[in-house]
Amino acid sequence: MKRSIALFIILTLLICAVGCAPLPEPADTFVAAMDTEMTLRLYGDTDGSAAKYLTAELFRLDAVFSPTEESSTLYSLNRFKTIRDADILSLLQTADEISARTNGALDVTLLPLSRLWGFIGASYYLPTADEIAETSRRTGTDKYEVVDDSVRLKGDAELDFGALAKGYAADVCRAYLEGLDMPALLTLGGNVQSVGDKPGGEPWMIGIQDPRQPEACIMTLALRGTNAVVTSGDYQRCFDLDGVRYCHIIDPATGSPVQNDLCSVTIVADSGVLADGLSTALFVMGPDAAFEHWRQSDDFEAVFVLKDGTVYVTEGLKGAVRNCNFEVVSR
Ligand code: AMP
Ligand code: MG
């Protein structure tokens, strides 16, 4: 009898110790890297060592992928036309896969066109058709090759991982945090990455920017567990001329900023780099081809905001949407 009472007390204490354990506290760290502002919200990083490690990783990746910083690895590739670098090789291989599945909508060779249109350095310019044709000769996924793990550029080609690098960085951070079993919500500019379940049992609430009122949210997504949520839009870096909006995402087929019915595309996927690459590629493809690509895939969900204000949400995400009217894209 005494033994069973003792056992009961021990069990009660154990359950209470687990059940009543204080929730890990969130702590925010701000990082300015990759041309954007980032917030790392880590739960339970009591000595700040995880934030310190991730900050260093983000600066390291910035120093690899910056297309404009003269000391970066990518700058060196674009200048000297060859490099052997594990991060660049890995991201280029992922870019190739996403480019293949989206009929070339994602193309990491468009830097000369981005420069021509003035999106590098925000000195916007409306080029002539001849200038676009001339510059387009330097672009295309046939303008690079991988030989013995080295990336080589042909002629005067240049690479730009602006469509993918933040997603790649989010994956690097996620892998580290998963190793520590540390929940987190990372905001790397327009890329949000949740890691693990939010302590306390509530879902992560992730706002999607309203493309026509970027300081407000068009909806909130209530998501559990680990997800990458990445938005590409026509409002992020753009200029308006004679009633036409020119945005920083270039259609490789025309050499000009994308013109279609979309204002923004948000992708939800397990992988940050996939979500980032697809958000850019599906924005290029336009709504109909993008819906079709979702129907043929099983590795992402999406939210589309059209210029006429309609919001489309793919079937798998409809239960997660808060505070927004929308149409459902079905299989
Ligand atoms: P994101 O904001 O992720 O959609 O990426 C847009 C950035 O990717 C641009 O600022 C360019 O640096 C680059 N970019 C523009 N158009 C494309 C494209 N069609 N494919 C790949 N990268 C692109
Ligand atoms: Mg992207």
Coordinates of N, CA and C in Angstrom, one line a residue, residues 88-299:
I88 N 27.5 27.5 -53.9 CA 27.1 27.9 -55.3 C 26.7 26.7 -56.1
L89 N 27.5 25.6 -56.0 CA 27.2 24.4 -56.8 C 25.9 23.8 -56.3
S90 N 25.6 23.7 -55.0 CA 24.4 23.2 -54.5 C 23.2 24.0 -55.0
L91 N 23.3 25.3 -54.9 CA 22.2 26.2 -55.2 C 21.9 26.2 -56.7
L92 N 23.0 26.1 -57.5 CA 22.9 26.0 -59.0 C 22.1 24.7 -59.4
Q93 N 22.5 23.6 -58.7 CA 21.8 22.4 -59.0 C 20.3 22.4 -58.7
T94 N 20.0 23.1 -57.6 CA 18.6 23.2 -57.2 C 17.9 24.1 -58.2
A95 N 18.5 25.2 -58.6 CA 18.0 26.1 -59.6 C 17.7 25.4 -60.9
D96 N 18.6 24.5 -61.3 CA 18.4 23.8 -62.5 C 17.1 22.9 -62.4
E97 N 16.9 22.3 -61.3 CA 15.7 21.4 -61.1 C 14.4 22.3 -61.2
I98 N 14.4 23.4 -60.5 CA 13.2 24.2 -60.5 C 13.0 24.8 -61.9
S99 N 14.1 25.2 -62.6 CA 14.0 25.7 -63.9 C 13.4 24.7 -64.9
A100 N 13.8 23.4 -64.7 CA 13.3 22.4 -65.6 C 11.8 22.1 -65.4
R101 N 11.4 22.1 -64.1 CA 10.0 21.8 -63.8 C 9.1 23.0 -64.2
T102 N 9.6 24.2 -64.4 CA 8.8 25.4 -64.7 C 9.1 25.9 -66.1
N103 N 9.5 25.0 -67.0 CA 9.8 25.4 -68.4 C 10.7 26.6 -68.5
G104 N 11.7 26.7 -67.7 CA 12.6 27.8 -67.8 C 12.2 29.1 -67.2
A105 N 11.0 29.2 -66.5 CA 10.6 30.4 -65.9 C 11.6 31.0 -64.9
L106 N 12.3 30.0 -64.2 CA 13.3 30.4 -63.3 C 14.6 30.3 -64.1
D107 N 15.4 31.4 -64.1 CA 16.6 31.5 -64.9 C 17.6 32.4 -64.1
V108 N 18.7 31.7 -63.6 CA 19.6 32.5 -62.8 C 20.7 33.3 -63.6
T109 N 20.4 33.4 -64.9 CA 21.4 34.1 -65.8 C 20.9 35.5 -66.2
L110 N 19.9 36.0 -65.5 CA 19.3 37.3 -66.0 C 19.9 38.5 -65.4
L111 N 21.0 38.4 -64.7 CA 21.6 39.6 -64.1 C 21.9 40.7 -65.1
P112 N 22.4 40.4 -66.3 CA 22.6 41.6 -67.3 C 21.3 42.3 -67.6
L113 N 20.2 41.6 -67.7 CA 18.9 42.2 -67.9 C 18.4 43.0 -66.7
S114 N 18.6 42.5 -65.5 CA 18.2 43.2 -64.3 C 19.0 44.5 -64.3
R115 N 20.3 44.5 -64.7 CA 21.1 45.7 -64.6 C 20.6 46.7 -65.7
L116 N 20.3 46.1 -66.9 CA 19.9 47.0 -68.0 C 18.6 47.8 -67.6
W117 N 17.7 47.1 -66.9 CA 16.4 47.8 -66.5 C 16.6 48.6 -65.3
G118 N 17.8 48.6 -64.7 CA 18.1 49.5 -63.6 C 17.6 48.9 -62.2
F119 N 17.3 47.6 -62.2 CA 16.9 47.0 -60.9 C 18.1 46.8 -59.9
I120 N 19.3 46.8 -60.5 CA 20.5 46.8 -59.6 C 20.9 48.2 -59.3
G121 N 20.7 48.6 -58.1 CA 21.0 50.0 -57.7 C 19.9 50.9 -57.9
A122 N 18.7 50.4 -58.2 CA 17.5 51.3 -58.3 C 17.7 52.5 -59.2
S123 N 18.3 52.3 -60.3 CA 18.4 53.5 -61.3 C 17.6 53.1 -62.5
Y124 N 16.3 53.1 -62.3 CA 15.4 52.5 -63.3 C 15.5 53.1 -64.7
Y125 N 15.3 52.3 -65.7 CA 15.5 52.7 -67.1 C 14.6 51.9 -68.0
L126 N 14.0 52.5 -69.0 CA 13.2 51.7 -70.0 C 14.0 51.5 -71.2
P127 N 14.5 50.3 -71.4 CA 15.4 50.1 -72.5 C 14.7 49.9 -73.9
T128 N 15.4 50.1 -74.9 CA 14.8 49.8 -76.3 C 14.8 48.3 -76.5
A129 N 14.0 48.0 -77.6 CA 13.9 46.6 -77.9 C 15.2 46.0 -78.4
D130 N 16.0 46.9 -79.0 CA 17.4 46.4 -79.5 C 18.3 46.2 -78.3
E131 N 18.2 47.0 -77.3 CA 19.0 46.9 -76.1 C 18.6 45.6 -75.4
I132 N 17.3 45.3 -75.3 CA 16.8 44.0 -74.6 C 17.3 42.8 -75.4
A133 N 17.2 42.9 -76.8 CA 17.7 41.7 -77.6 C 19.2 41.5 -77.4
E134 N 19.9 42.6 -77.5 CA 21.4 42.5 -77.4 C 21.8 41.9 -76.0
T135 N 21.1 42.4 -74.9 CA 21.5 41.9 -73.6 C 21.0 40.5 -73.4
S136 N 19.9 40.1 -74.0 CA 19.4 38.8 -73.8 C 20.4 37.7 -74.4
R137 N 21.2 38.1 -75.3 CA 22.2 37.2 -75.9 C 23.1 36.6 -74.8
R138 N 23.3 37.4 -73.8 CA 24.2 37.0 -72.7 C 23.6 36.0 -71.7
T139 N 22.2 35.8 -71.9 CA 21.5 35.0 -70.9 C 21.1 33.7 -71.4
G140 N 20.6 32.8 -70.5 CA 20.1 31.5 -70.9 C 20.8 30.4 -70.1
T141 N 20.1 29.3 -69.8 CA 20.6 28.3 -69.0 C 21.7 27.5 -69.7
D142 N 21.9 27.7 -71.0 CA 23.0 27.1 -71.7 C 24.3 27.9 -71.6
K143 N 24.3 28.9 -70.8 CA 25.4 29.8 -70.7 C 26.4 29.4 -69.5
Y144 N 26.0 28.3 -68.8 CA 27.0 27.9 -67.8 C 27.1 26.3 -67.8
E145 N 28.1 25.8 -67.2 CA 28.3 24.4 -67.1 C 29.0 24.0 -65.9
V146 N 28.9 22.8 -65.4 CA 29.6 22.3 -64.2 C 30.6 21.3 -64.7
V147 N 31.9 21.5 -64.4 CA 32.9 20.6 -64.8 C 33.7 20.3 -63.5
D148 N 33.8 19.0 -63.1 CA 34.5 18.6 -61.9 C 34.1 19.5 -60.7
D149 N 32.9 19.7 -60.5 CA 32.4 20.5 -59.4 C 32.7 22.0 -59.5
S150 N 33.3 22.4 -60.6 CA 33.5 23.8 -60.8 C 32.4 24.4 -61.7
V151 N 31.9 25.6 -61.3 CA 30.9 26.2 -62.2 C 31.7 27.1 -63.2
R152 N 31.4 27.0 -64.5 CA 32.0 27.8 -65.5 C 31.0 28.6 -66.3
L153 N 31.2 29.8 -66.5 CA 30.3 30.7 -67.3 C 30.9 30.8 -68.7
K154 N 30.0 30.8 -69.7 CA 30.4 31.0 -71.1 C 30.3 32.4 -71.5
G155 N 31.2 32.9 -72.3 CA 31.2 34.3 -72.8 C 31.1 35.3 -71.7
D156 N 30.2 36.2 -71.8 CA 30.1 37.2 -70.7 C 28.8 37.0 -69.9
A157 N 28.5 35.7 -69.7 CA 27.3 35.4 -68.8 C 27.6 35.8 -67.3
E158 N 26.6 36.0 -66.6 CA 26.7 36.3 -65.1 C 25.6 35.6 -64.4
L159 N 25.8 35.1 -63.2 CA 24.7 34.5 -62.4 C 24.2 35.4 -61.3
D160 N 22.9 35.2 -60.9 CA 22.3 35.9 -59.9 C 21.3 34.9 -59.1
F161 N 21.6 34.8 -57.8 CA 20.7 33.8 -57.1 C 19.7 34.6 -56.2
G162 N 19.4 35.8 -56.6 CA 18.4 36.6 -55.9 C 17.1 36.0 -55.7
A163 N 16.7 35.0 -56.6 CA 15.4 34.4 -56.5 C 15.4 33.2 -55.5
L164 N 16.5 32.8 -55.1 CA 16.6 31.6 -54.3 C 17.5 31.6 -53.0
A165 N 18.4 32.6 -52.9 CA 19.4 32.6 -51.9 C 18.8 32.7 -50.5
K166 N 17.8 33.5 -50.3 CA 17.2 33.6 -49.0 C 16.5 32.3 -48.5
G167 N 15.9 31.6 -49.5 CA 15.3 30.3 -49.2 C 16.4 29.3 -48.8
Y168 N 17.5 29.3 -49.5 CA 18.7 28.5 -49.2 C 19.2 28.7 -47.8
A169 N 19.3 30.1 -47.5 CA 19.7 30.5 -46.2 C 18.8 30.0 -45.1
A170 N 17.5 30.1 -45.4 CA 16.4 29.6 -44.4 C 16.6 28.1 -44.2
D171 N 16.9 27.3 -45.2 CA 17.1 25.9 -45.1 C 18.3 25.6 -44.2
V172 N 19.4 26.4 -44.4 CA 20.6 26.2 -43.6 C 20.3 26.4 -42.1
C173 N 19.5 27.5 -41.8 CA 19.2 27.9 -40.5 C 18.3 26.8 -39.9
R174 N 17.3 26.4 -40.7 CA 16.3 25.4 -40.2 C 17.1 24.1 -39.8
A175 N 18.0 23.6 -40.6 CA 18.7 22.4 -40.3 C 19.4 22.5 -39.0
Y176 N 20.1 23.6 -38.8 CA 20.8 23.8 -37.5 C 19.8 23.8 -36.3
L177 N 18.7 24.5 -36.4 CA 17.7 24.6 -35.3 C 17.1 23.2 -35.1
E178 N 16.8 22.5 -36.1 CA 16.3 21.1 -35.9 C 17.2 20.3 -35.2
G179 N 18.5 20.4 -35.4 CA 19.6 19.7 -34.7 C 19.5 20.0 -33.2
L180 N 19.2 21.2 -32.9 CA 19.1 21.7 -31.5 C 17.7 21.4 -30.9
D181 N 16.7 21.0 -31.7 CA 15.3 20.8 -31.3 C 14.8 22.1 -30.8
M182 N 15.1 23.2 -31.4 CA 14.8 24.6 -30.9 C 13.7 25.2 -31.9
P183 N 12.5 25.4 -31.4 CA 11.5 26.0 -32.2 C 11.9 27.5 -32.6
A184 N 11.4 27.9 -33.7 CA 11.8 29.3 -34.2 C 10.9 29.8 -35.3
L185 N 10.8 31.1 -35.4 CA 10.2 31.7 -36.5 C 11.2 32.7 -37.1
L186 N 11.6 32.4 -38.3 CA 12.6 33.2 -38.9 C 12.0 34.1 -40.0
T187 N 12.2 35.4 -40.1 CA 11.7 36.2 -41.1 C 12.9 36.8 -41.9
L188 N 13.2 36.3 -43.1 CA 14.3 36.8 -43.8 C 13.7 37.6 -45.0
G189 N 13.5 38.8 -44.8 CA 12.8 39.7 -45.8 C 11.4 39.0 -46.0
G190 N 11.1 38.8 -47.3 CA 9.8 38.2 -47.6 C 9.7 36.7 -47.4
N191 N 10.8 36.1 -46.9 CA 10.8 34.6 -46.6 C 10.6 34.4 -45.1
V192 N 9.5 33.6 -44.8 CA 9.2 33.3 -43.4 C 9.5 31.8 -43.3
Q193 N 10.1 31.4 -42.2 CA 10.4 29.9 -42.0 C 10.1 29.6 -40.6
S194 N 9.1 28.7 -40.4 CA 8.8 28.3 -39.0 C 9.6 27.0 -38.8
V195 N 10.0 26.7 -37.6 CA 10.8 25.5 -37.3 C 10.1 24.9 -36.1
G196 N 9.6 23.6 -36.3 CA 9.0 22.9 -35.1 C 7.6 23.5 -34.8
D197 N 7.0 23.0 -33.7 CA 5.7 23.5 -33.3 C 6.0 24.7 -32.4
K198 N 5.1 25.6 -32.5 CA 5.2 26.8 -31.6 C 4.9 26.4 -30.1
P199 N 5.8 26.7 -29.2 CA 5.6 26.3 -27.8 C 4.2 26.9 -27.3
G200 N 3.5 26.0 -26.6 CA 2.2 26.4 -26.1 C 1.0 25.8 -26.9
G201 N 1.3 25.2 -28.0 CA 0.3 24.5 -28.7 C -0.5 25.3 -29.8
E202 N -0.4 26.6 -29.9 CA -1.0 27.4 -30.9 C -0.3 27.2 -32.2
P203 N -1.0 27.4 -33.4 CA -0.2 27.4 -34.6 C 0.6 28.7 -34.8
W204 N 1.5 28.6 -35.7 CA 2.3 29.9 -36.1 C 1.3 30.7 -36.9
M205 N 1.2 32.0 -36.6 CA 0.3 32.9 -37.4 C 1.2 33.7 -38.3
I206 N 1.1 33.4 -39.7 CA 2.1 34.1 -40.6 C 1.3 35.0 -41.6
G207 N 1.5 36.2 -41.5 CA 0.8 37.2 -42.3 C 1.3 37.2 -43.7
I208 N 0.4 37.4 -44.7 CA 0.8 37.5 -46.1 C 0.5 39.0 -46.5
Q209 N 1.6 39.7 -47.0 CA 1.4 41.1 -47.3 C 0.3 41.3 -48.4
D210 N -0.4 42.5 -48.2 CA -1.3 42.9 -49.2 C -0.5 43.6 -50.3
P211 N -0.5 43.1 -51.5 CA 0.4 43.7 -52.5 C 0.1 45.1 -52.8
R212 N -1.2 45.5 -52.6 CA -1.5 46.9 -52.9 C -1.5 47.8 -51.7
Q213 N -1.2 47.2 -50.5 CA -1.0 48.0 -49.3 C 0.0 47.2 -48.4
P214 N 1.3 47.2 -48.9 CA 2.3 46.3 -48.3 C 2.5 46.4 -46.8
E215 N 2.0 47.6 -46.2 CA 2.1 47.7 -44.7 C 1.0 46.9 -44.0
A216 N 0.0 46.4 -44.8 CA -1.1 45.6 -44.2 C -1.0 44.1 -44.7
C217 N -1.8 43.3 -44.0 CA -1.8 41.9 -44.4 C -3.1 41.6 -45.2
I218 N -3.0 40.8 -46.3 CA -4.2 40.4 -47.0 C -4.9 39.2 -46.3
M219 N -4.1 38.4 -45.6 CA -4.6 37.3 -44.9 C -3.5 36.8 -43.9
T220 N -3.9 36.0 -43.0 CA -3.0 35.3 -42.1 C -3.1 33.8 -42.3
L221 N -2.0 33.1 -42.3 CA -2.0 31.6 -42.4 C -1.7 31.1 -41.0
A222 N -2.6 30.2 -40.6 CA -2.3 29.5 -39.3 C -1.7 28.1 -39.6
L223 N -0.4 28.0 -39.4 CA 0.3 26.8 -39.8 C 1.0 26.1 -38.6
R224 N 1.0 24.8 -38.6 CA 1.7 24.1 -37.5 C 3.0 23.5 -38.1
G225 N 3.9 23.3 -37.2 CA 5.2 22.6 -37.6 C 6.1 23.5 -38.4
T226 N 6.9 22.8 -39.2 CA 8.0 23.4 -40.0 C 7.4 23.7 -41.4
N227 N 7.5 25.0 -41.8 CA 7.0 25.4 -43.1 C 7.9 26.6 -43.6
A228 N 8.1 26.6 -44.9 CA 8.6 27.8 -45.5 C 7.5 28.5 -46.2
V229 N 7.4 29.8 -46.0 CA 6.3 30.6 -46.6 C 7.0 31.8 -47.3
V230 N 6.9 31.8 -48.6 CA 7.7 32.8 -49.4 C 6.9 33.5 -50.4
T231 N 7.0 34.8 -50.4 CA 6.2 35.6 -51.4 C 7.0 36.3 -52.4
S232 N 6.6 36.3 -53.7 CA 7.2 37.1 -54.7 C 6.1 38.0 -55.2
G233 N 6.4 39.3 -55.4 CA 5.3 40.2 -55.8 C 5.8 41.3 -56.7
D234 N 4.9 42.0 -57.3 CA 5.2 43.1 -58.2 C 5.4 44.4 -57.5
Y235 N 5.4 44.4 -56.2 CA 5.4 45.6 -55.4 C 6.7 45.8 -54.6
Q236 N 7.6 44.8 -54.7 CA 8.8 44.8 -53.9 C 9.9 45.7 -54.4
R237 N 10.3 45.6 -55.6 CA 11.2 46.5 -56.2 C 10.7 46.8 -57.6
C238 N 10.1 48.0 -57.8 CA 9.4 48.3 -59.1 C 9.4 49.8 -59.4
F239 N 9.0 50.1 -60.6 CA 8.8 51.5 -60.9 C 7.5 51.5 -61.8
D240 N 6.8 52.7 -61.8 CA 5.6 52.9 -62.6 C 5.9 54.0 -63.7
L241 N 5.6 53.7 -64.9 CA 5.8 54.7 -66.0 C 4.6 54.6 -66.9
D242 N 4.0 55.7 -67.2 CA 2.8 55.8 -68.0 C 1.8 54.8 -67.7
G243 N 1.5 54.6 -66.4 CA 0.4 53.7 -66.0 C 0.8 52.2 -66.1
V244 N 2.1 51.9 -66.4 CA 2.6 50.5 -66.4 C 3.5 50.3 -65.3
R245 N 3.3 49.1 -64.6 CA 4.2 48.8 -63.5 C 5.3 47.9 -64.0
Y246 N 6.6 48.2 -63.8 CA 7.7 47.4 -64.1 C 8.3 46.8 -62.8
C247 N 8.3 45.5 -62.7 CA 8.8 44.9 -61.4 C 10.1 44.1 -61.6
H248 N 10.7 43.8 -60.6 CA 12.1 43.3 -60.6 C 12.2 41.8 -61.1
I249 N 11.0 41.2 -61.3 CA 11.1 39.8 -61.8 C 10.9 39.8 -63.3
I250 N 11.9 39.2 -63.9 CA 12.1 39.3 -65.4 C 11.5 38.0 -66.0
D251 N 10.8 38.2 -67.1 CA 10.3 37.0 -67.9 C 11.4 36.6 -68.8
P252 N 12.1 35.4 -68.7 CA 13.2 35.1 -69.5 C 12.8 35.0 -71.0
A253 N 11.5 34.8 -71.3 CA 11.0 34.7 -72.6 C 11.0 36.0 -73.4
T254 N 10.9 37.1 -72.6 CA 10.8 38.5 -73.2 C 11.9 39.4 -72.9
G255 N 12.7 39.0 -71.8 CA 13.8 39.9 -71.4 C 13.2 41.2 -70.7
S256 N 12.0 41.2 -70.4 CA 11.3 42.4 -69.7 C 10.7 41.9 -68.4
P257 N 10.4 42.9 -67.6 CA 9.6 42.6 -66.4 C 8.3 41.9 -66.6
V258 N 8.0 41.0 -65.8 CA 6.8 40.2 -66.0 C 5.5 41.1 -66.1
Q259 N 4.7 40.8 -67.1 CA 3.4 41.5 -67.2 C 2.3 40.4 -67.3
N260 N 1.6 40.2 -66.2 CA 0.5 39.3 -66.3 C -0.5 39.7 -65.2
D261 N -1.5 38.8 -64.9 CA -2.6 39.2 -64.0 C -2.2 39.1 -62.6
L262 N -1.0 38.7 -62.3 CA -0.6 38.4 -60.9 C 0.0 39.7 -60.2
C263 N -0.4 39.9 -58.9 CA 0.3 40.9 -58.1 C 1.3 40.2 -57.2
S264 N 0.9 39.0 -56.7 CA 1.8 38.2 -55.8 C 1.5 36.8 -55.8
V265 N 2.6 36.0 -55.5 CA 2.5 34.5 -55.4 C 3.1 34.2 -54.0
T266 N 2.4 33.4 -53.2 CA 3.0 32.9 -52.0 C 3.1 31.4 -52.0
I267 N 4.2 30.9 -51.8 CA 4.4 29.4 -51.8 C 4.6 28.9 -50.3
V268 N 3.9 27.8 -50.0 CA 4.1 27.2 -48.7 C 4.7 25.8 -49.0
A269 N 5.9 25.5 -48.5 CA 6.5 24.2 -48.8 C 7.4 23.8 -47.6
D270 N 7.8 22.5 -47.6 CA 8.8 22.1 -46.6 C 10.1 22.8 -46.7
S271 N 10.5 22.9 -48.0 CA 11.9 23.4 -48.3 C 11.8 24.9 -48.6
G272 N 12.7 25.7 -47.9 CA 12.8 27.1 -48.2 C 13.2 27.4 -49.6
V273 N 14.2 26.7 -50.1 CA 14.7 27.0 -51.4 C 13.7 26.7 -52.5
L274 N 13.0 25.6 -52.3 CA 11.9 25.3 -53.2 C 10.8 26.3 -53.2
A275 N 10.4 26.7 -52.0 CA 9.4 27.8 -51.9 C 9.8 29.1 -52.6
D276 N 11.1 29.4 -52.4 CA 11.6 30.7 -52.9 C 11.7 30.6 -54.4
G277 N 12.3 29.5 -54.9 CA 12.4 29.3 -56.4 C 11.0 29.3 -57.1
L278 N 10.1 28.6 -56.5 CA 8.8 28.5 -57.1 C 8.0 29.8 -57.0
S279 N 8.2 30.6 -55.9 CA 7.4 31.8 -55.9 C 7.8 32.7 -57.0
T280 N 9.1 32.7 -57.4 CA 9.5 33.6 -58.5 C 9.1 32.9 -59.8
A281 N 9.2 31.6 -60.0 CA 8.9 31.0 -61.2 C 7.4 31.0 -61.5
L282 N 6.6 30.8 -60.5 CA 5.1 30.8 -60.7 C 4.6 32.2 -61.0
F283 N 5.3 33.2 -60.4 CA 5.0 34.6 -60.7 C 5.2 34.9 -62.2
V284 N 6.3 34.3 -62.8 CA 6.6 34.5 -64.2 C 5.5 33.8 -65.0
M285 N 5.1 32.6 -64.6 CA 4.2 31.8 -65.4 C 2.8 32.3 -65.6
G286 N 2.4 33.1 -64.6 CA 1.0 33.7 -64.6 C 0.1 32.7 -64.0
P287 N -1.2 33.1 -63.7 CA -2.1 32.3 -62.9 C -2.4 31.0 -63.5
D288 N -2.8 30.9 -64.8 CA -3.3 29.6 -65.3 C -2.2 28.6 -65.3
A289 N -1.0 28.9 -65.8 CA 0.1 27.9 -65.9 C 0.5 27.6 -64.5
A290 N 0.4 28.6 -63.5 CA 0.8 28.3 -62.2 C -0.1 27.3 -61.5
F291 N -1.5 27.6 -61.7 CA -2.5 26.6 -61.1 C -2.2 25.2 -61.7
E292 N -1.9 25.1 -62.9 CA -1.7 23.8 -63.6 C -0.4 23.2 -63.0
H293 N 0.6 24.0 -62.8 CA 1.8 23.4 -62.2 C 1.5 22.8 -60.8
W294 N 0.7 23.6 -60.0 CA 0.3 23.0 -58.7 C -0.4 21.7 -58.8
R295 N -1.3 21.6 -59.8 CA -2.1 20.4 -60.0 C -1.2 19.2 -60.3
Q296 N -0.1 19.5 -61.0 CA 0.9 18.4 -61.4 C 1.9 18.1 -60.3
S297 N 1.9 18.8 -59.2 CA 2.9 18.7 -58.1 C 2.3 18.2 -56.8
D298 N 3.1 17.7 -55.9 CA 2.6 17.4 -54.6 C 3.5 17.9 -53.5
D299 N 4.3 18.9 -53.8 CA 5.3 19.3 -52.8 C 5.1 20.8 -52.4

